[in-house]
Coordinates of C-alpha atoms in Angstrom, one line a residue:
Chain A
X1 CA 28.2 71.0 -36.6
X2 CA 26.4 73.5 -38.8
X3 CA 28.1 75.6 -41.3
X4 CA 27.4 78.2 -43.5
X5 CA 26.6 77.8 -47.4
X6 CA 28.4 81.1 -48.8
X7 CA 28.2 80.6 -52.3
X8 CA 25.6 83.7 -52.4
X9 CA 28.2 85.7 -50.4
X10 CA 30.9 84.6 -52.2
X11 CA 30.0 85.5 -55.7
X12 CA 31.9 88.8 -55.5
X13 CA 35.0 87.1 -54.5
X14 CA 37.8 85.9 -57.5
X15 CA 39.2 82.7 -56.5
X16 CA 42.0 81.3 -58.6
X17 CA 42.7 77.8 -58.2
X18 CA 46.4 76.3 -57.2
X19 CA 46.5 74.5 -60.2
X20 CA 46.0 77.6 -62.8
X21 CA 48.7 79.6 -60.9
X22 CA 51.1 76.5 -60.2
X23 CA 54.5 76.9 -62.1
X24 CA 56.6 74.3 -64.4
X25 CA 53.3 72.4 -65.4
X26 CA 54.2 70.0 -62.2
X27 CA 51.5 68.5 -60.2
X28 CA 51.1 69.6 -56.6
X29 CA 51.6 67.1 -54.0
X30 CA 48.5 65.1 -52.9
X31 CA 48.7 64.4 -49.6
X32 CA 46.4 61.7 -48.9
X33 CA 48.5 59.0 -51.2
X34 CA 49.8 55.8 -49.0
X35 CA 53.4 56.5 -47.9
X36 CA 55.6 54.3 -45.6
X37 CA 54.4 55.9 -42.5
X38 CA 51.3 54.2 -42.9
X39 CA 50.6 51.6 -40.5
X40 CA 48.9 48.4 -42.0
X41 CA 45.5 49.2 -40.5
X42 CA 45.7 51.9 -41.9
X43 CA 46.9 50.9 -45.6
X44 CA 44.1 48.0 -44.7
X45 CA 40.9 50.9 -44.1
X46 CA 42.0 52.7 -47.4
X47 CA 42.5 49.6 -49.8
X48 CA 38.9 48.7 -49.1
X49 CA 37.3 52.5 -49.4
X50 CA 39.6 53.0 -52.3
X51 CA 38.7 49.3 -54.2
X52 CA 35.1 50.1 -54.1
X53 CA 36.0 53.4 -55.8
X54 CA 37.7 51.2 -58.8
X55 CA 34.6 49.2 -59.4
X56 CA 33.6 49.2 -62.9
X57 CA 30.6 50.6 -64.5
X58 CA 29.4 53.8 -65.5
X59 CA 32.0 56.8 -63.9
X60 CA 29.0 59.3 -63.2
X61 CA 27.4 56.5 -61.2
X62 CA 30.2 55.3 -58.9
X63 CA 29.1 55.4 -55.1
X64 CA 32.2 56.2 -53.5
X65 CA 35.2 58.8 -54.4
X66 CA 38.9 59.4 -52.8
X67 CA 39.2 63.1 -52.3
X68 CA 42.5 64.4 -53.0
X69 CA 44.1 66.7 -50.4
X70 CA 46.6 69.7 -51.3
X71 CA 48.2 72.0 -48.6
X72 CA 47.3 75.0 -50.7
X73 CA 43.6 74.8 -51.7
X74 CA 43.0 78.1 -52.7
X75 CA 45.8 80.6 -53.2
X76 CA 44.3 83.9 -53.3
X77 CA 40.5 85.8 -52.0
X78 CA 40.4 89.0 -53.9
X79 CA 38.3 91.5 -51.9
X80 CA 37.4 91.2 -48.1
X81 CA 40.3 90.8 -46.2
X82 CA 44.0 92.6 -46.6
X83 CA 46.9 90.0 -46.3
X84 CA 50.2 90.8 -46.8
X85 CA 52.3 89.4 -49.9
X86 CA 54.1 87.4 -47.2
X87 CA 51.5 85.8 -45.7
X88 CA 49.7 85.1 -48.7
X89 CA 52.3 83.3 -49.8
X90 CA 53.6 81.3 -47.0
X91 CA 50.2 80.2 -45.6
X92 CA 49.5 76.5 -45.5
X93 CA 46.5 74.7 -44.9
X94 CA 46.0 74.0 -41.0
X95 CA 45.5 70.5 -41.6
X96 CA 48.8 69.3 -43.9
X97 CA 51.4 72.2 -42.7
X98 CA 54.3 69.9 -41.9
X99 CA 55.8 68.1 -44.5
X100 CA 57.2 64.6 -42.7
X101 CA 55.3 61.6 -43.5
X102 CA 53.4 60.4 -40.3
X103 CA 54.4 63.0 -37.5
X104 CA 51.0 65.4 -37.6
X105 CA 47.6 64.4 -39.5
X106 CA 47.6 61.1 -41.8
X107 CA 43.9 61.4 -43.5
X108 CA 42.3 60.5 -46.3
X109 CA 38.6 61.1 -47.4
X110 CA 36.5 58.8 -49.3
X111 CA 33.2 61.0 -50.0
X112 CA 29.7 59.0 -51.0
X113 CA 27.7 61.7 -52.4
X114 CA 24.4 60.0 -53.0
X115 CA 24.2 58.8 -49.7
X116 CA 25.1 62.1 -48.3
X117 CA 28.1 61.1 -46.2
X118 CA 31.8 60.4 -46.0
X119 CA 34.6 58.2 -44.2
X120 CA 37.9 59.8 -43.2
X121 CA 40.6 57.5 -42.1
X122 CA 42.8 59.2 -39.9
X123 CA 46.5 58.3 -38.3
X124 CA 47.3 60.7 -35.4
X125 CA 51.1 61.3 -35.7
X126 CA 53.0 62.3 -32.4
X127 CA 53.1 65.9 -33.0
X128 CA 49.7 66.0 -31.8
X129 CA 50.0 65.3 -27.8
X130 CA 47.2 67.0 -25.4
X131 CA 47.0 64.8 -22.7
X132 CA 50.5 62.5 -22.4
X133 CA 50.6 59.7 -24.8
X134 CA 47.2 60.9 -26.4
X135 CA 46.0 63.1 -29.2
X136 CA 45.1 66.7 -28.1
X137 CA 41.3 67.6 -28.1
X138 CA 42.0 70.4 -30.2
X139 CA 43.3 67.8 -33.1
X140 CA 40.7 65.8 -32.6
X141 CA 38.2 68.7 -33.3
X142 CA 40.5 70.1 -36.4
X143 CA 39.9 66.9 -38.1
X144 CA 36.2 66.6 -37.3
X145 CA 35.6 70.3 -38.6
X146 CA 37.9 69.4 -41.6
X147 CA 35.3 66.2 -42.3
X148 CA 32.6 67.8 -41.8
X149 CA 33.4 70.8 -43.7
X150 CA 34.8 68.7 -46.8
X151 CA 31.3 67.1 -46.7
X152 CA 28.8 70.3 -46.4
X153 CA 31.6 72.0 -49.3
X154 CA 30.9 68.6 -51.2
X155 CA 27.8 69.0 -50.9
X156 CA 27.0 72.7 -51.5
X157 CA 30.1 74.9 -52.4
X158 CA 32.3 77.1 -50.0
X159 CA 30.8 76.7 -46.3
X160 CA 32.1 78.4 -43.3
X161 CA 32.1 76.3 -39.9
X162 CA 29.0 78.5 -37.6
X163 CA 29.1 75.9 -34.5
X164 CA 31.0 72.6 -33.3
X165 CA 29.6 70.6 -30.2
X166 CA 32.0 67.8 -29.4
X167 CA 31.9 65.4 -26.9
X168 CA 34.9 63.2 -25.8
X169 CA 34.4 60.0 -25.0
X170 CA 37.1 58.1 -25.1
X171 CA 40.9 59.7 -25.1
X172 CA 42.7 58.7 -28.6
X173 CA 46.2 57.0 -27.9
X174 CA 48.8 59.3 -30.3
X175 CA 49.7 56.6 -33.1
X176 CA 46.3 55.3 -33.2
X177 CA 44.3 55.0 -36.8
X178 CA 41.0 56.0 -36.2
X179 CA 38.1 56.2 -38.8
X180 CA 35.6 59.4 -39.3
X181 CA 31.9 59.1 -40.0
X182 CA 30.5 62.1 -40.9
X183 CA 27.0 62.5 -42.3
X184 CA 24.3 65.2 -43.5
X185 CA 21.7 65.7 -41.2
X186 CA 19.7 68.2 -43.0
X187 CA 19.6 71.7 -45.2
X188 CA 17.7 74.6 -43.3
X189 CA 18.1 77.5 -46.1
X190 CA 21.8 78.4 -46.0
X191 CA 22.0 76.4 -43.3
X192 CA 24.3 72.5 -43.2
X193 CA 23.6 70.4 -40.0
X194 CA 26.4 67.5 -39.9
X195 CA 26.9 64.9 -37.7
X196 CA 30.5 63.4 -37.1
X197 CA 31.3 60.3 -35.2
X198 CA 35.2 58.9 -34.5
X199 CA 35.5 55.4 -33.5
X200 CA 38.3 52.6 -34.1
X201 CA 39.0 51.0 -37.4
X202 CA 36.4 48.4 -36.6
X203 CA 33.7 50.7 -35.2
X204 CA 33.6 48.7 -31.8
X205 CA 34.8 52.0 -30.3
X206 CA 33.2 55.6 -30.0
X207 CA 36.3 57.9 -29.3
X208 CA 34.5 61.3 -30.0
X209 CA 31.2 62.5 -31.6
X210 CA 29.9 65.7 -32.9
X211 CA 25.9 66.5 -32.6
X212 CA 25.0 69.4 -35.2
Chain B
X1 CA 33.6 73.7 -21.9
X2 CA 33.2 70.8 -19.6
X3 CA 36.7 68.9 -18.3
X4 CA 36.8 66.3 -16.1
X5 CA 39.0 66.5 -13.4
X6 CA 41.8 63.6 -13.3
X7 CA 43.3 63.8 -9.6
X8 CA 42.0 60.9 -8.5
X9 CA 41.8 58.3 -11.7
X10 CA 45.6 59.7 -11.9
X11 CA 46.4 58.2 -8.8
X12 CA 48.0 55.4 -10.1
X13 CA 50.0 56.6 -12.5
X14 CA 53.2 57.7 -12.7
X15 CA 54.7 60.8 -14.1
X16 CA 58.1 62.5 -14.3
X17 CA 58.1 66.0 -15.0
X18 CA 60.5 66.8 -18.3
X19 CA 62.6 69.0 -16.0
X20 CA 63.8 66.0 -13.8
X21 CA 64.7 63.9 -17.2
X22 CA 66.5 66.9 -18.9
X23 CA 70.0 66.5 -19.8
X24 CA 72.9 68.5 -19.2
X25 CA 71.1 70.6 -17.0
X26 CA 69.7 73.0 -19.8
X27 CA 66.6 75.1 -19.5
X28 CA 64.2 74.2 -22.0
X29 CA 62.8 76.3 -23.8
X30 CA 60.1 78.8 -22.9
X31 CA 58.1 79.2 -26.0
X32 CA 55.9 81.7 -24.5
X33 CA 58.5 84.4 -24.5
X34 CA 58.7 87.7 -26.8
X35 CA 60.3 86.7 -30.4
X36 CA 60.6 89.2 -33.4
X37 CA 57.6 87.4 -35.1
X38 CA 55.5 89.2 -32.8
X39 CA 53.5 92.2 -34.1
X40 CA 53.6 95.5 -31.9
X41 CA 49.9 94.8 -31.3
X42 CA 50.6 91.5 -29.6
X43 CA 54.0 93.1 -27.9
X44 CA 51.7 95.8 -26.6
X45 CA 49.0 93.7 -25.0
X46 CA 52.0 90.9 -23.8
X47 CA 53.7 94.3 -22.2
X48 CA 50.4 95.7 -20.1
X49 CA 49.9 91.7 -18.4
X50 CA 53.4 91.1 -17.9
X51 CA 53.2 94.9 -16.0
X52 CA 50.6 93.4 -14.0
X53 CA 52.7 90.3 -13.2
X54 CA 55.5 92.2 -11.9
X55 CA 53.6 94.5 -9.5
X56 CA 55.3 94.7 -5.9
X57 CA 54.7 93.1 -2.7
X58 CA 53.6 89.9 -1.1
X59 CA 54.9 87.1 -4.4
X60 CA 52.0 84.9 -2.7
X61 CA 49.5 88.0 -3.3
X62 CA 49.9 89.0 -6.8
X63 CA 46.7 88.5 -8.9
X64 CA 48.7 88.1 -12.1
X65 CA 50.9 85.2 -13.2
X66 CA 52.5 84.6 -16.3
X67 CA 52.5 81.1 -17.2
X68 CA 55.3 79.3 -19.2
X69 CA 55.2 77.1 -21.9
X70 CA 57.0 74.4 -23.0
X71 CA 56.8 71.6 -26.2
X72 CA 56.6 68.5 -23.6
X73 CA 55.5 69.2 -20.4
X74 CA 55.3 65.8 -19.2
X75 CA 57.7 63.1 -20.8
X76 CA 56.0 59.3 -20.1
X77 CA 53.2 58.3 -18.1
X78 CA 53.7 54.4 -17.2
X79 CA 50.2 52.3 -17.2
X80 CA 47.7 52.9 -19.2
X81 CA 48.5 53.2 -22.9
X82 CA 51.6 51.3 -24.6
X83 CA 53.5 53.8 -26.5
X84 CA 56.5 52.7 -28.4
X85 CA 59.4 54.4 -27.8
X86 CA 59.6 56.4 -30.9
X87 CA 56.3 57.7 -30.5
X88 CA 57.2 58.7 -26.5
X89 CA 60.6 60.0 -27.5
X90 CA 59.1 62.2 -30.4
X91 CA 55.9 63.6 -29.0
X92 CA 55.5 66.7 -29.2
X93 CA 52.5 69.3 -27.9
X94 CA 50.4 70.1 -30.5
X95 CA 50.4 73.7 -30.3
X96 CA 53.9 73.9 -29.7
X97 CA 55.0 71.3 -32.4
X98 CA 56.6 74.1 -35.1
X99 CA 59.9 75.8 -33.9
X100 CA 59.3 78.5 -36.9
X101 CA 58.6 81.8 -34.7
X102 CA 55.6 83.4 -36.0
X103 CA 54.5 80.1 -38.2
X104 CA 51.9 78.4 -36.3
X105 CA 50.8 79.3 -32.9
X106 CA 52.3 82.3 -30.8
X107 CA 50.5 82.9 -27.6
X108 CA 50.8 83.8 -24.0
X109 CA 48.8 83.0 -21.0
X110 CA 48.0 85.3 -18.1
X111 CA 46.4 83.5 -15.4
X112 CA 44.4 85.2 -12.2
X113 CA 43.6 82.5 -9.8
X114 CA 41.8 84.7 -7.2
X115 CA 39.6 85.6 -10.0
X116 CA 39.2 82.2 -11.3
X117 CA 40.0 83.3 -15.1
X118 CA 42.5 84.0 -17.4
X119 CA 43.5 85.7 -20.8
X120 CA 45.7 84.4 -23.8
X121 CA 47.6 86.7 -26.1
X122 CA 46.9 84.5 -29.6
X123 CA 49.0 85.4 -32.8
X124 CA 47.7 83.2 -35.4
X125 CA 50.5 82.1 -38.2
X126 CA 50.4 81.2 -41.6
X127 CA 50.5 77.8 -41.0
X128 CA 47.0 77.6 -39.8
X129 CA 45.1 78.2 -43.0
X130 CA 41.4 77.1 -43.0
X131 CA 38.8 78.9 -45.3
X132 CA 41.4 81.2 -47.6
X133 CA 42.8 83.9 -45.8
X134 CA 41.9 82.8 -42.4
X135 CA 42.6 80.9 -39.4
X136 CA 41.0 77.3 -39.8
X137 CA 38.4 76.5 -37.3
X138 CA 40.0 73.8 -35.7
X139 CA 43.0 75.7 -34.8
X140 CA 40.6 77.9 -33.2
X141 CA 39.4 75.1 -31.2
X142 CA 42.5 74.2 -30.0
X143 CA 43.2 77.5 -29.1
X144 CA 39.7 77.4 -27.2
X145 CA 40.6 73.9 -25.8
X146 CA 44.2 74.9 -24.8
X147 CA 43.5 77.6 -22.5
X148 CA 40.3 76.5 -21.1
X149 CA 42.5 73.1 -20.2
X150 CA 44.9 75.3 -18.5
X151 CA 42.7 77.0 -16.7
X152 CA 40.7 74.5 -15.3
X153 CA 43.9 72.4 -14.7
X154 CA 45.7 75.2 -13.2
X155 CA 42.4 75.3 -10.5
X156 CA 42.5 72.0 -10.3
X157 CA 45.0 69.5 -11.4
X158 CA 45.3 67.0 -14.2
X159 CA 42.1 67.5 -16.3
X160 CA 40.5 66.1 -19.5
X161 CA 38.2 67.4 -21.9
X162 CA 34.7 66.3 -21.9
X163 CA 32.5 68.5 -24.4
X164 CA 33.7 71.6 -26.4
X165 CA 30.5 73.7 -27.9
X166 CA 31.8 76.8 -29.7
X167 CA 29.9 79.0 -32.0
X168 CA 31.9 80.6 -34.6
X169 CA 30.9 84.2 -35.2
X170 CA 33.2 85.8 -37.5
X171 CA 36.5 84.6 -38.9
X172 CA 39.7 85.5 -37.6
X173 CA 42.2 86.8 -40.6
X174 CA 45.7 84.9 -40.9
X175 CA 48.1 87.2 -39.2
X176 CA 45.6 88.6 -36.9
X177 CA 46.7 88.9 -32.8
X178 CA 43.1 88.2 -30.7
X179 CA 42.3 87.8 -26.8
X180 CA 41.0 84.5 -25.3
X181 CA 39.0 85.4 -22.3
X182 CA 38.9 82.3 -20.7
X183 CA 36.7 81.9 -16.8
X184 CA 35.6 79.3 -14.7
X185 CA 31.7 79.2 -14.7
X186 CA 31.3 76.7 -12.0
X187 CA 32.3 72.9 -10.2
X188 CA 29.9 69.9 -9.8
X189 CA 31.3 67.2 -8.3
X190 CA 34.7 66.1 -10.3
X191 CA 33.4 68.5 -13.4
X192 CA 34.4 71.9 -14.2
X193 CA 32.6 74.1 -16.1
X194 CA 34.7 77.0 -18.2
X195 CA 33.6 79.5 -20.9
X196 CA 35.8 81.5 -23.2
X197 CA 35.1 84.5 -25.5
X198 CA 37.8 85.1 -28.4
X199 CA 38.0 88.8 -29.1
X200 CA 39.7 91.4 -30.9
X201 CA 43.0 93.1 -28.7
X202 CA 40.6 96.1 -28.1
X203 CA 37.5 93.6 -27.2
X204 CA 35.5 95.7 -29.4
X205 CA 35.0 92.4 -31.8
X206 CA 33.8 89.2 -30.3
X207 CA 35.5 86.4 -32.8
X208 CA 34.5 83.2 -31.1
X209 CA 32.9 81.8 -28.3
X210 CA 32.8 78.5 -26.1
X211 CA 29.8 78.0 -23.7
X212 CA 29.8 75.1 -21.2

């Protein structure tokens, strides 16, 4: 994958954040906490990513982070585009737009900053059939530009996805928990080349891969 | 695109169509049809196909077909995969997975088999949020995925996808109605090689593209 760094673009765009705009002073729903949909391997993946988040020490030096995930990241671009009202306010991010625990994408991030590179744990619900009985291409490659583009935005500020070459290797059964390497490749100028690979929860597997 | 083609490794496995297993002897539901979500733009382009469809003479002759769509097009596949029964009773295509008209994905395919190609009519709901204000690039991908899988499968038979290399040139707004131009390249062997352009409604704009 590469993507686009657009901070330089960007700088005559407002963005307000959910939170400063979110009403009643109540939190917004993250969406990568455990719930009871979870199946143990994948409540086994996170424990581990998330206890070497807790270790002690030094906050600013801490290897490994749990992104949270809202389904409203940014609610409003000033400039550039013309959405209605409606739309504005309705749209959902792609990635967490239906509500029931376990039916679509089950992900969580755990981003490792110094070493340029995250792990996405990922439990594909059965609203996402392609093929029958397995998770549609097209989900598979919504999650790997969603990795990959959490990573480059980690990295740099907003990006913009320029290409995606995925290959398939091995079909993903729908209920499957599935893991998400994703890794910075290198920095041309504006430019982000990120590599993605999707195997099984104990890496014996290569299910898909993405080549920047 | 690359997709594998599956006629003979499906050999062996047995599949009921959801139209034999369909209770009470109800149609289901064709999700490809007209709704009042649809913008005139999208009515329009849906209007000059279906024209073509419905041109007079020889059924086996017309160049034009429009093709249905339904939310499970095949219900179990035995062998292979173990699916628990939840998971195989609730499955669901993932572009077909929101019943909301106008929410998610609206589209319509128009297939010409002399030709070897075929276009889709894509009206992109708010529920597919990526960067703010615009369709996420995975849905685009699945988009890209979706038709290019029908097309080669409609040549074909059962296929899978092997690699999907798409270059993203400019984003698609929420809200928008686009083409997918979808054409088979060429066949080696048991591989099928498809491209597809996503344009504006007037092809003036070329959104996306998907090289083989």
């Amino acid at each position: 994958m590469t993507a686009w760094n657009l901070r330089s673009s960007l700088r005559n765009i407002r963005t307000l954040s959910l939170m400063s705009l979110w009403p009643f002073n109540v939190k917004p729903r993250d969406f990568s906490l455990p719930n009871a949909s979870w199946r143990p391997e994948m409540s086994k993946v996170y424990e581990y990513y998330n206890a070497l988040c807790e270790i002690e020490g030094d906050e600013k030096r801490r290897l490994w982070r749990k992104l949270p995930s809202y389904n409203r990241v940014l609610k409003y671009t000033t400039g550039g585009v013309y959405l209605s009202k409606i739309i504005q306010s309705k749209a959902r991010l792609f990635t967490r737009n239906i509500k029931e625990p376990g039916a679509a994408f089950e992900y969580v991030v755990f981003m490792n900053k110094q070493e340029k590179r995250c792990v996405c744990v990922f439990q594909a619900g059965h609203l996402l059939e392609g093929p029958p009985g397995h998770v549609h291409g097209g989900a598979v490659a919504t999650m790997i530009d969603s990795v990959m583009g959490t990573l480059a935005g980690y990295m740099s500020g907003p990006v913009m996805t320029a290409n995606l070459n995925i290959n398939y290797r091995s079909p993903i059964p729908l209920g499957s928990v599935v893991l998400l390497h994703s890794a910075l490749d290198r920095v041309e100028g504006r430019k982000f080349f990120v590599t993605c690979r999707v195997t099984s929860t104990d890496e014996s597997k290569l299910h898909t891969e993405a080549t920047d």
